[in-house]
CSV table of C-alpha atoms in Angstrom, one decimal:
chain,number,residue,atom,x,y,z
A,149,MET,CA,102.6,117.5,108.3
A,150,PRO,CA,104.0,113.7,109.2
A,151,LEU,CA,102.2,110.8,107.5
A,152,LYS,CA,100.0,110.3,110.2
A,153,ALA,CA,98.4,106.6,109.5
A,154,VAL,CA,97.8,104.6,106.0
A,155,ILE,CA,94.9,103.1,104.7
A,156,PHE,CA,94.7,99.9,102.9
A,157,ASP,CA,92.0,98.5,100.5
A,158,PHE,CA,91.6,95.2,100.9
A,159,SER,CA,90.2,93.0,98.1
A,160,GLY,CA,92.5,93.2,95.5
A,161,THR,CA,95.2,95.1,97.0
A,162,ILE,CA,95.9,93.0,100.4
A,163,ILE,CA,94.6,89.7,98.8
A,164,ASN,CA,94.4,88.5,95.6
A,165,ASP,CA,90.7,87.2,95.8
A,166,GLU,CA,89.2,88.1,91.9
A,167,SER,CA,89.2,84.3,90.9
A,168,ILE,CA,86.8,83.7,94.2
A,169,GLN,CA,84.8,86.8,93.8
A,170,ILE,CA,83.9,85.8,90.3
A,171,SER,CA,83.2,82.3,91.3
A,172,LEU,CA,80.5,83.3,93.7
A,173,THR,CA,78.5,85.6,91.2
A,174,ASP,CA,76.8,82.7,89.1
A,175,PRO,CA,75.6,80.9,92.0
A,176,LEU,CA,74.0,83.7,93.3
A,177,LEU,CA,72.2,84.9,90.1
A,178,LEU,CA,71.2,81.2,89.4
A,179,ALA,CA,69.5,80.5,93.0
A,180,GLU,CA,67.2,83.5,92.0
A,181,ASN,CA,66.6,82.0,88.5
A,182,LEU,CA,68.5,84.5,86.6
A,183,ARG,CA,70.9,83.7,84.2
A,184,PRO,CA,74.6,85.0,84.5
A,185,THR,CA,76.4,86.0,81.5
A,186,PRO,CA,80.4,86.7,81.1
A,187,GLY,CA,82.2,89.6,82.6
A,188,ASP,CA,79.2,90.4,85.3
A,189,PHE,CA,81.6,90.6,88.1
A,190,LEU,CA,83.8,93.3,86.4
A,191,GLN,CA,80.8,95.0,85.1
A,192,CYS,CA,78.5,95.3,88.0
A,193,CYS,CA,80.8,94.2,91.5
A,194,ALA,CA,84.6,95.0,90.8
A,195,GLY,CA,85.5,97.7,93.2
A,196,ARG,CA,82.0,98.4,94.9
A,197,SER,CA,80.6,97.0,97.8
A,198,ASP,CA,79.2,93.7,98.2
A,199,ALA,CA,75.9,95.2,98.9
A,200,ASP,CA,76.2,97.6,95.9
A,201,GLY,CA,77.4,94.9,93.5
A,202,ILE,CA,74.7,92.5,94.1
A,203,ARG,CA,71.9,95.6,93.8
A,204,SER,CA,73.5,96.4,90.1
A,205,LEU,CA,73.6,92.5,89.5
A,206,PHE,CA,69.9,92.2,89.8
A,207,GLU,CA,69.1,95.8,88.7
A,208,ILE,CA,70.4,95.4,85.3
A,209,ARG,CA,68.1,92.3,85.0
A,210,GLY,CA,65.3,94.3,85.9
A,211,ARG,CA,64.6,93.2,89.5
A,212,MET,CA,65.0,95.5,92.2
A,213,LEU,CA,65.6,94.2,95.7
A,214,THR,CA,64.1,95.0,99.3
A,215,PRO,CA,66.6,96.0,101.7
A,216,GLU,CA,65.8,92.8,103.5
A,217,ALA,CA,66.2,90.7,100.2
A,218,LEU,CA,69.2,92.5,99.7
A,219,LYS,CA,70.6,91.9,103.2
A,220,ILE,CA,70.2,88.0,103.0
A,221,LEU,CA,71.8,88.0,99.3
A,222,VAL,CA,74.8,89.9,101.1
A,223,ASP,CA,75.0,87.7,103.8
A,224,GLN,CA,74.9,84.6,102.0
A,225,ARG,CA,77.7,86.0,99.4
A,226,SER,CA,79.8,86.6,102.8
A,227,GLN,CA,79.3,83.0,104.1
A,228,ALA,CA,80.1,81.5,100.6
A,229,TYR,CA,83.5,83.9,100.7
A,230,CYS,CA,84.5,82.9,103.7
A,231,ASN,CA,84.1,78.8,103.1
A,232,ALA,CA,86.0,79.4,99.6
A,233,LEU,CA,88.9,80.9,101.7
A,234,SER,CA,88.7,78.3,104.4
A,235,GLN,CA,89.1,75.8,101.7
A,236,LEU,CA,92.4,77.3,100.7
A,237,PRO,CA,95.7,75.6,101.7
A,238,ARG,CA,97.3,79.1,101.7
A,239,LEU,CA,95.7,82.6,101.5
A,240,PRO,CA,96.5,84.1,98.5
A,241,ILE,CA,98.1,87.4,99.8
A,242,TYR,CA,100.0,89.7,97.2
A,243,PRO,CA,103.8,89.7,97.5
A,244,GLY,CA,104.9,92.6,99.3
A,245,VAL,CA,102.1,93.4,101.4
A,246,GLU,CA,103.3,91.9,104.6
A,247,ASP,CA,106.6,93.4,104.2
A,248,TRP,CA,105.3,96.7,103.8
A,249,ILE,CA,102.9,96.6,106.9
A,250,TYR,CA,106.0,95.3,108.8
A,251,ARG,CA,108.0,98.7,107.6
A,252,LEU,CA,105.3,100.7,108.7
A,253,ARG,CA,105.0,99.0,111.8
A,254,VAL,CA,108.4,99.8,112.7
A,255,ALA,CA,107.9,103.2,111.9
A,256,LYS,CA,105.0,103.2,114.2
A,257,ILE,CA,102.5,104.3,111.9
A,258,PRO,CA,98.9,103.5,112.3
A,259,MET,CA,97.4,101.4,109.6
A,260,ALA,CA,93.3,101.1,108.6
A,261,ILE,CA,91.5,98.8,106.3
A,262,VAL,CA,88.9,100.8,104.3
A,263,THR,CA,86.9,98.2,102.2
A,264,GLY,CA,83.3,97.2,100.6
A,265,THR,CA,84.1,93.2,101.6
A,266,SER,CA,81.4,92.3,104.4
A,267,ARG,CA,83.0,92.2,107.8
A,268,ALA,CA,83.2,88.3,108.4
A,269,GLY,CA,85.4,87.7,105.5
A,270,VAL,CA,87.8,91.0,106.0
A,271,GLU,CA,88.3,89.1,109.7
A,272,LEU,CA,88.6,85.8,108.3
A,273,VAL,CA,91.8,86.8,106.4
A,274,LEU,CA,93.2,89.2,108.9
A,275,ARG,CA,92.8,86.5,111.5
A,276,GLN,CA,94.1,83.6,109.4
A,277,GLY,CA,96.9,86.1,108.2
A,278,LYS,CA,97.9,87.0,111.7
A,279,LEU,CA,97.1,90.3,110.7
A,280,LYS,CA,94.4,91.5,113.1
A,281,ASP,CA,96.3,93.4,115.2
A,282,VAL,CA,98.0,95.3,112.7
A,283,PHE,CA,95.2,97.4,111.7
A,284,SER,CA,93.7,99.6,114.2
A,285,VAL,CA,90.5,100.5,112.3
A,286,VAL,CA,88.4,98.4,110.3
A,287,VAL,CA,85.7,99.9,107.8
A,288,THR,CA,83.7,97.3,106.1
A,289,GLY,CA,80.8,97.1,103.8
A,290,ASP,CA,78.7,96.3,106.7
A,291,ASP,CA,79.6,99.6,108.4
A,292,ILE,CA,78.4,102.2,105.1
A,293,GLU,CA,75.3,103.1,103.6
A,294,ARG,CA,77.1,103.9,100.2
A,295,GLY,CA,80.6,102.3,98.8
A,296,LYS,CA,83.4,103.3,96.6
A,297,PRO,CA,83.6,105.8,94.9
A,298,ASP,CA,81.6,107.4,97.5
A,299,PRO,CA,84.0,108.8,100.3
A,300,GLN,CA,81.9,107.9,102.9
A,301,CYS,CA,83.9,104.8,103.9
A,302,TYR,CA,87.2,107.1,104.1
A,303,GLN,CA,85.7,109.9,105.8
A,304,GLN,CA,84.4,107.3,108.5
A,305,ALA,CA,88.0,105.9,108.8
A,306,ILE,CA,89.4,109.1,109.5
A,307,THR,CA,86.9,110.0,112.3
A,308,GLN,CA,87.8,106.8,114.1
A,309,LEU,CA,91.7,106.9,113.3
A,310,GLN,CA,91.2,110.1,115.2
A,311,GLN,CA,89.3,108.6,118.1
A,312,ILE,CA,92.0,105.6,118.6
A,313,THR,CA,95.1,108.1,118.1
A,314,GLU,CA,93.7,110.6,120.5
A,315,ASP,CA,94.8,113.4,117.8
A,316,PRO,CA,91.8,115.3,116.8
A,317,THR,CA,94.1,117.0,114.3
A,318,LEU,CA,94.2,113.9,112.1
A,319,GLY,CA,93.1,114.8,108.8
A,320,PRO,CA,92.9,113.2,105.1
A,321,GLY,CA,95.9,115.1,104.3
A,322,ASP,CA,97.7,113.7,106.8
A,323,CYS,CA,97.0,110.1,105.7
A,324,LEU,CA,97.9,107.6,102.4
A,325,ALA,CA,95.2,105.4,100.5
A,326,ILE,CA,96.7,102.5,98.9
A,327,GLU,CA,93.9,101.0,96.4
A,328,ASP,CA,93.9,98.6,93.2
A,329,ARG,CA,90.7,100.1,91.2
A,330,TYR,CA,89.4,103.3,89.9
A,331,THR,CA,86.5,103.4,92.2
A,332,GLY,CA,88.7,103.2,95.5
A,333,ILE,CA,91.3,105.9,94.2
A,334,ALA,CA,88.2,108.1,93.7
A,335,ALA,CA,86.7,107.4,96.9
A,336,ALA,CA,89.9,108.3,98.5
A,337,LYS,CA,90.6,111.5,96.7
A,338,ALA,CA,87.1,113.0,96.9
A,339,ALA,CA,87.3,112.1,101.1
A,340,GLY,CA,90.9,114.3,100.3
A,341,LEU,CA,93.5,111.5,100.7
A,342,SER,CA,96.6,111.1,98.7
A,343,VAL,CA,96.7,108.0,97.0
A,344,VAL,CA,99.3,105.1,95.9
A,345,GLY,CA,97.9,102.8,93.3
A,346,VAL,CA,98.9,99.4,93.1
A,347,ALA,CA,98.8,97.8,89.4
A,348,ASN,CA,97.1,94.7,90.6
A,349,SER,CA,94.0,95.0,88.8
A,350,HIS,CA,94.6,97.7,86.0
A,351,PRO,CA,97.8,98.4,84.0
A,352,TYR,CA,100.5,100.3,85.3
A,353,GLN,CA,100.0,103.3,83.1
A,354,MET,CA,96.2,103.6,83.9
A,355,MET,CA,97.3,103.9,87.4
A,356,GLN,CA,99.3,106.4,86.9
A,357,ARG,CA,96.9,108.3,85.1
A,358,HIS,CA,94.5,108.0,88.2
A,359,ALA,CA,96.7,107.7,91.4
A,360,ASN,CA,99.0,110.4,92.7
A,361,TRP,CA,101.8,107.4,92.6
A,362,ALA,CA,101.6,104.0,91.1
A,363,VAL,CA,103.6,101.2,91.4
A,364,ASP,CA,103.8,97.6,90.5
A,365,TYR,CA,104.3,95.9,93.8
A,366,LEU,CA,103.6,97.2,97.1
A,367,ASN,CA,107.0,96.5,98.4
A,368,GLN,CA,108.4,99.0,95.6
A,369,LEU,CA,107.2,101.8,97.5
A,370,ASN,CA,110.1,103.9,99.5
A,371,LEU,CA,108.8,104.6,103.2
A,372,ASP,CA,111.6,107.8,103.5
A,373,ARG,CA,110.4,109.1,100.5
A,374,LEU,CA,106.9,109.0,101.6
A,375,LEU,CA,107.6,110.7,104.8
A,376,GLN,CA,109.6,113.1,103.4
A,377,PHE,CA,106.8,114.1,100.9
A,378,PHE,CA,104.1,114.3,104.0
A,379,ALA,CA,106.5,116.6,106.0
A,380,GLY,CA,107.7,118.7,102.9
A,381,THR,CA,106.7,122.3,102.3
A,382,GLU,CA,105.4,121.9,98.8
A,383,LYS,CA,103.6,119.0,99.1
A,384,GLU,CA,100.9,120.3,96.7
A,385,PHE,CA,103.8,121.2,93.9
A,386,ILE,CA,105.2,117.8,94.4
A,387,ARG,CA,102.0,116.0,94.0
A,388,ARG,CA,101.2,117.8,90.6
A,389,GLU,CA,104.4,117.6,89.2
A,390,ALA,CA,106.8,114.8,90.4
A,391,SER,CA,107.0,111.7,88.6
A,392,LEU,CA,104.4,109.4,89.6
A,393,ASN,CA,106.3,106.4,90.3
A,394,SER,CA,109.1,108.6,92.1
A,395,LEU,CA,108.2,107.3,95.3
A,396,SER,CA,109.2,103.7,94.1
A,397,SER,CA,112.4,102.4,95.5
A,398,GLY,CA,114.1,102.5,92.2
A,399,GLY,CA,112.9,105.8,91.3
Protein backbone atom coordinates (compact mmCIF):
# COMPACT_ATOMS: atom_id res chain seq x y z
CA MET A 1 0.00 0.00 0.00
CA PRO A 2 1.23 3.55 -0.66
CA LEU A 3 2.05 6.01 2.08
CA LYS A 4 -1.30 7.70 2.70
CA ALA A 5 -0.54 10.13 5.53
CA VAL A 6 2.22 11.46 7.77
CA ILE A 7 1.39 12.28 11.38
CA PHE A 8 3.62 14.70 13.30
CA ASP A 9 4.10 15.16 16.98
CA PHE A 10 4.15 18.87 17.85
CA SER A 11 6.14 19.91 20.92
CA GLY A 12 9.75 18.81 20.47
CA THR A 13 9.21 17.74 16.85
CA ILE A 14 7.81 20.78 15.04
CA ILE A 15 8.63 23.46 17.60
CA ASN A 16 11.63 23.64 19.93
CA ASP A 17 9.71 24.80 22.99
CA GLU A 18 11.26 22.80 25.83
CA SER A 19 12.77 25.87 27.53
CA ILE A 20 9.33 27.50 27.50
CA GLN A 21 7.67 24.36 28.82
CA ILE A 22 10.19 24.14 31.66
CA SER A 23 9.73 27.81 32.57
CA LEU A 24 5.98 27.29 33.04
CA THR A 25 6.32 24.49 35.58
CA ASP A 26 7.63 26.35 38.65
CA PRO A 27 5.04 29.19 38.59
CA LEU A 28 2.24 26.65 38.32
CA LEU A 29 3.40 24.89 41.49
CA LEU A 30 4.27 28.05 43.42
CA ALA A 31 0.81 29.46 42.78
CA GLU A 32 -0.58 26.39 44.57
CA ASN A 33 1.88 26.71 47.48
CA LEU A 34 3.92 23.72 46.33
CA ARG A 35 7.71 23.60 46.19
CA PRO A 36 9.27 23.06 42.75
CA THR A 37 12.30 20.81 42.38
CA PRO A 38 14.87 20.56 39.59
CA GLY A 39 13.83 18.10 36.90
CA ASP A 40 10.08 18.42 37.50
CA PHE A 41 9.37 18.90 33.81
CA LEU A 42 11.43 15.96 32.58
CA GLN A 43 10.12 13.67 35.29
CA CYS A 44 6.43 14.49 35.04
CA CYS A 45 5.64 16.41 31.87
CA ALA A 46 8.00 15.65 28.99
CA GLY A 47 6.27 13.68 26.26
CA ARG A 48 2.93 13.74 28.05
CA SER A 49 -0.25 15.71 27.60
CA ASP A 50 -0.66 18.95 29.53
CA ALA A 51 -3.31 17.34 31.71
CA ASP A 52 -1.28 14.20 32.44
CA GLY A 53 1.83 16.26 33.23
CA ILE A 54 0.04 18.57 35.65
CA ARG A 55 -1.72 15.65 37.29
CA SER A 56 1.64 13.92 37.82
CA LEU A 57 3.27 17.07 39.23
CA PHE A 58 0.60 17.24 41.91
CA GLU A 59 0.35 13.51 42.60
CA ILE A 60 4.05 13.15 43.47
CA ARG A 61 3.47 15.90 46.04
CA GLY A 62 0.54 14.04 47.55
CA ARG A 63 -2.19 16.25 46.16
CA MET A 64 -5.03 14.87 44.07
CA LEU A 65 -6.81 17.19 41.68
CA THR A 66 -10.51 17.14 40.92
CA PRO A 67 -11.42 17.23 37.22
CA GLU A 68 -12.56 20.83 37.68
CA ALA A 69 -9.31 21.91 39.36
CA LEU A 70 -7.25 20.13 36.72
CA LYS A 71 -9.15 21.88 33.93
CA ILE A 72 -8.44 25.28 35.48
CA LEU A 73 -4.72 24.54 35.74
CA VAL A 74 -4.53 23.22 32.18
CA ASP A 75 -6.23 26.39 30.91
CA GLN A 76 -3.86 28.56 32.94
CA ARG A 77 -0.83 26.74 31.60
CA SER A 78 -2.14 26.94 28.06
CA GLN A 79 -2.60 30.70 28.37
CA ALA A 80 0.89 31.12 29.82
CA TYR A 81 2.32 29.06 26.96
CA CYS A 82 0.60 31.24 24.37
CA ASN A 83 1.78 34.40 26.12
CA ALA A 84 5.37 33.16 26.15
CA LEU A 85 5.27 32.28 22.45
CA SER A 86 3.73 35.62 21.56
CA GLN A 87 6.68 37.45 23.12
CA LEU A 88 9.25 35.71 20.94
CA PRO A 89 10.61 37.61 17.93
CA ARG A 90 10.56 34.37 15.94
CA LEU A 91 8.97 30.98 16.47
CA PRO A 92 11.59 28.29 17.25
CA ILE A 93 10.55 25.89 14.49
CA TYR A 94 13.06 23.05 14.16
CA PRO A 95 15.42 23.13 11.15
CA GLY A 96 14.19 20.93 8.33
CA VAL A 97 10.52 20.93 9.34
CA GLU A 98 9.35 23.42 6.74
CA ASP A 99 11.41 21.76 4.02
CA TRP A 100 9.99 18.34 4.84
CA ILE A 101 6.44 19.70 4.94
CA TYR A 102 6.99 21.29 1.53
CA ARG A 103 8.12 17.96 0.06
CA LEU A 104 5.07 16.18 1.45
CA ARG A 105 2.76 18.85 0.03
CA VAL A 106 4.35 18.47 -3.40
CA ALA A 107 3.79 14.71 -3.13
CA LYS A 108 0.16 15.40 -2.10
CA ILE A 109 0.46 13.32 1.07
CA PRO A 110 -2.00 14.42 3.80
CA MET A 111 -0.48 15.52 7.10
CA ALA A 112 -1.81 15.51 10.64
CA ILE A 113 -0.66 16.54 14.11
CA VAL A 114 -1.09 14.42 17.23
CA THR A 115 -0.05 16.11 20.46
CA GLY A 116 -0.79 16.44 24.15
CA THR A 117 -0.36 20.22 23.97
CA SER A 118 -3.55 22.21 24.36
CA ARG A 119 -5.22 23.40 21.16
CA ALA A 120 -4.75 27.12 21.79
CA GLY A 121 -0.96 26.81 21.72
CA VAL A 122 -0.94 24.57 18.67
CA GLU A 123 -3.21 26.88 16.71
CA LEU A 124 -1.12 29.91 17.65
CA VAL A 125 2.04 28.27 16.28
CA LEU A 126 0.31 27.05 13.11
CA ARG A 127 -1.18 30.48 12.51
CA GLN A 128 2.01 32.46 13.13
CA GLY A 129 4.12 29.90 11.29
CA LYS A 130 1.78 30.01 8.28
CA LEU A 131 1.14 26.28 8.66
CA LYS A 132 -2.57 26.39 9.48
CA ASP A 133 -3.68 25.06 6.10
CA VAL A 134 -1.01 22.35 5.96
CA PHE A 135 -2.51 19.84 8.38
CA SER A 136 -5.77 18.10 7.51
CA VAL A 137 -6.24 16.80 11.07
CA VAL A 138 -5.07 18.21 14.41
CA VAL A 139 -5.63 16.12 17.55
CA THR A 140 -4.60 17.97 20.73
CA GLY A 141 -4.63 17.37 24.45
CA ASP A 142 -8.07 18.96 24.55
CA ASP A 143 -9.48 16.17 22.39
CA ILE A 144 -8.35 13.07 24.30
CA GLU A 145 -8.89 11.44 27.67
CA ARG A 146 -5.62 9.51 27.75
CA GLY A 147 -2.37 11.02 26.53
CA LYS A 148 0.71 9.32 25.12
CA PRO A 149 1.94 6.59 25.52
CA ASP A 150 -1.70 5.54 25.19
CA PRO A 151 -2.52 5.08 21.47
CA GLN A 152 -5.89 6.87 21.70
CA CYS A 153 -4.61 10.07 20.08
CA TYR A 154 -3.26 8.20 17.04
CA GLN A 155 -6.39 6.10 16.73
CA GLN A 156 -8.49 9.26 16.73
CA ALA A 157 -6.27 10.84 14.07
CA ILE A 158 -6.58 7.78 11.81
CA THR A 159 -10.38 7.91 12.07
CA GLN A 160 -10.41 11.60 11.17
CA LEU A 161 -8.00 11.05 8.27
CA GLN A 162 -10.33 8.37 6.90
CA GLN A 163 -13.15 10.91 6.94
CA ILE A 164 -11.12 13.81 5.50
CA THR A 165 -9.63 11.75 2.67
CA GLU A 166 -12.87 9.81 2.14
CA ASP A 167 -10.75 6.66 2.19
CA PRO A 168 -12.19 4.07 4.60
CA THR A 169 -9.31 1.71 3.78
CA LEU A 170 -6.73 4.12 5.22
CA GLY A 171 -5.26 2.40 8.25
CA PRO A 172 -2.32 2.77 10.66
CA GLY A 173 -0.14 0.61 8.43
CA ASP A 174 -0.48 3.22 5.67
CA CYS A 175 0.71 6.08 7.89
CA LEU A 176 4.05 7.28 9.20
CA ALA A 177 4.49 8.91 12.62
CA ILE A 178 7.26 11.38 13.42
CA GLU A 179 8.11 11.63 17.11
CA ASP A 180 10.89 12.91 19.36
CA ARG A 181 10.18 11.14 22.67
CA TYR A 182 9.79 7.55 23.82
CA THR A 183 6.19 8.08 24.97
CA GLY A 184 5.16 9.26 21.51
CA ILE A 185 6.97 6.42 19.78
CA ALA A 186 5.24 3.94 22.08
CA ALA A 187 1.83 5.48 21.38
CA ALA A 188 2.33 5.37 17.60
CA LYS A 189 3.60 1.79 17.63
CA ALA A 190 0.75 0.67 19.88
CA ALA A 191 -1.65 2.15 17.30
CA GLY A 192 0.09 0.19 14.52
CA LEU A 193 2.15 2.92 12.83
CA SER A 194 5.77 2.89 11.70
CA VAL A 195 7.76 5.63 13.40
CA VAL A 196 10.66 7.93 12.56
CA GLY A 197 12.41 9.13 15.69
CA VAL A 198 14.00 12.58 15.39
CA ALA A 199 16.88 13.06 17.83
CA ASN A 200 15.70 16.39 19.21
CA SER A 201 15.06 15.22 22.78
CA HIS A 202 16.95 11.93 23.10
CA PRO A 203 20.32 10.82 21.67
CA TYR A 204 20.30 9.42 18.14
CA GLN A 205 21.50 6.01 19.31
CA MET A 206 18.59 5.75 21.75
CA MET A 207 16.10 6.76 19.09
CA GLN A 208 17.47 3.96 16.93
CA ARG A 209 16.52 1.49 19.66
CA HIS A 210 12.95 2.71 20.02
CA ALA A 211 11.81 3.90 16.59
CA ASN A 212 11.73 2.05 13.28
CA TRP A 213 14.16 4.62 11.89
CA ALA A 214 16.13 7.48 13.40
CA VAL A 215 17.46 10.75 12.03
CA ASP A 216 19.25 13.72 13.55
CA TYR A 217 17.23 16.23 11.53
CA LEU A 218 13.95 15.85 9.76
CA ASN A 219 15.25 16.99 6.38
CA GLN A 220 17.60 13.99 6.36
CA LEU A 221 14.63 11.75 5.57
CA ASN A 222 14.57 10.55 1.98
CA LEU A 223 10.97 10.73 0.77
CA ASP A 224 11.62 8.52 -2.26
CA ARG A 225 12.86 5.71 -0.01
CA LEU A 226 9.88 6.12 2.27
CA LEU A 227 7.50 5.83 -0.65
CA GLN A 228 9.34 2.72 -1.85
CA PHE A 229 9.14 1.20 1.61
CA PHE A 230 5.40 1.67 1.91
CA ALA A 231 4.83 0.39 -1.62
CA GLY A 232 7.12 -2.62 -1.17
CA THR A 233 6.03 -6.21 -0.72
CA GLU A 234 8.71 -6.96 1.90
CA LYS A 235 7.65 -4.30 4.35
CA GLU A 236 7.78 -6.44 7.47
CA PHE A 237 11.21 -7.87 6.63
CA ILE A 238 12.63 -4.42 5.91
CA ARG A 239 11.15 -2.96 9.07
CA ARG A 240 12.89 -5.54 11.23
CA GLU A 241 16.17 -6.03 9.42
CA ALA A 242 17.14 -2.87 7.54
CA SER A 243 19.48 -0.30 9.04
CA LEU A 244 17.48 2.06 11.18
CA ASN A 245 18.86 5.07 9.37
CA SER A 246 18.45 3.64 5.89
CA LEU A 247 15.79 6.21 5.06
CA SER A 248 18.12 9.15 5.55
CA SER A 249 19.25 11.11 2.53
CA GLY A 250 22.83 9.99 3.01
CA GLY A 251 22.05 6.37 3.93
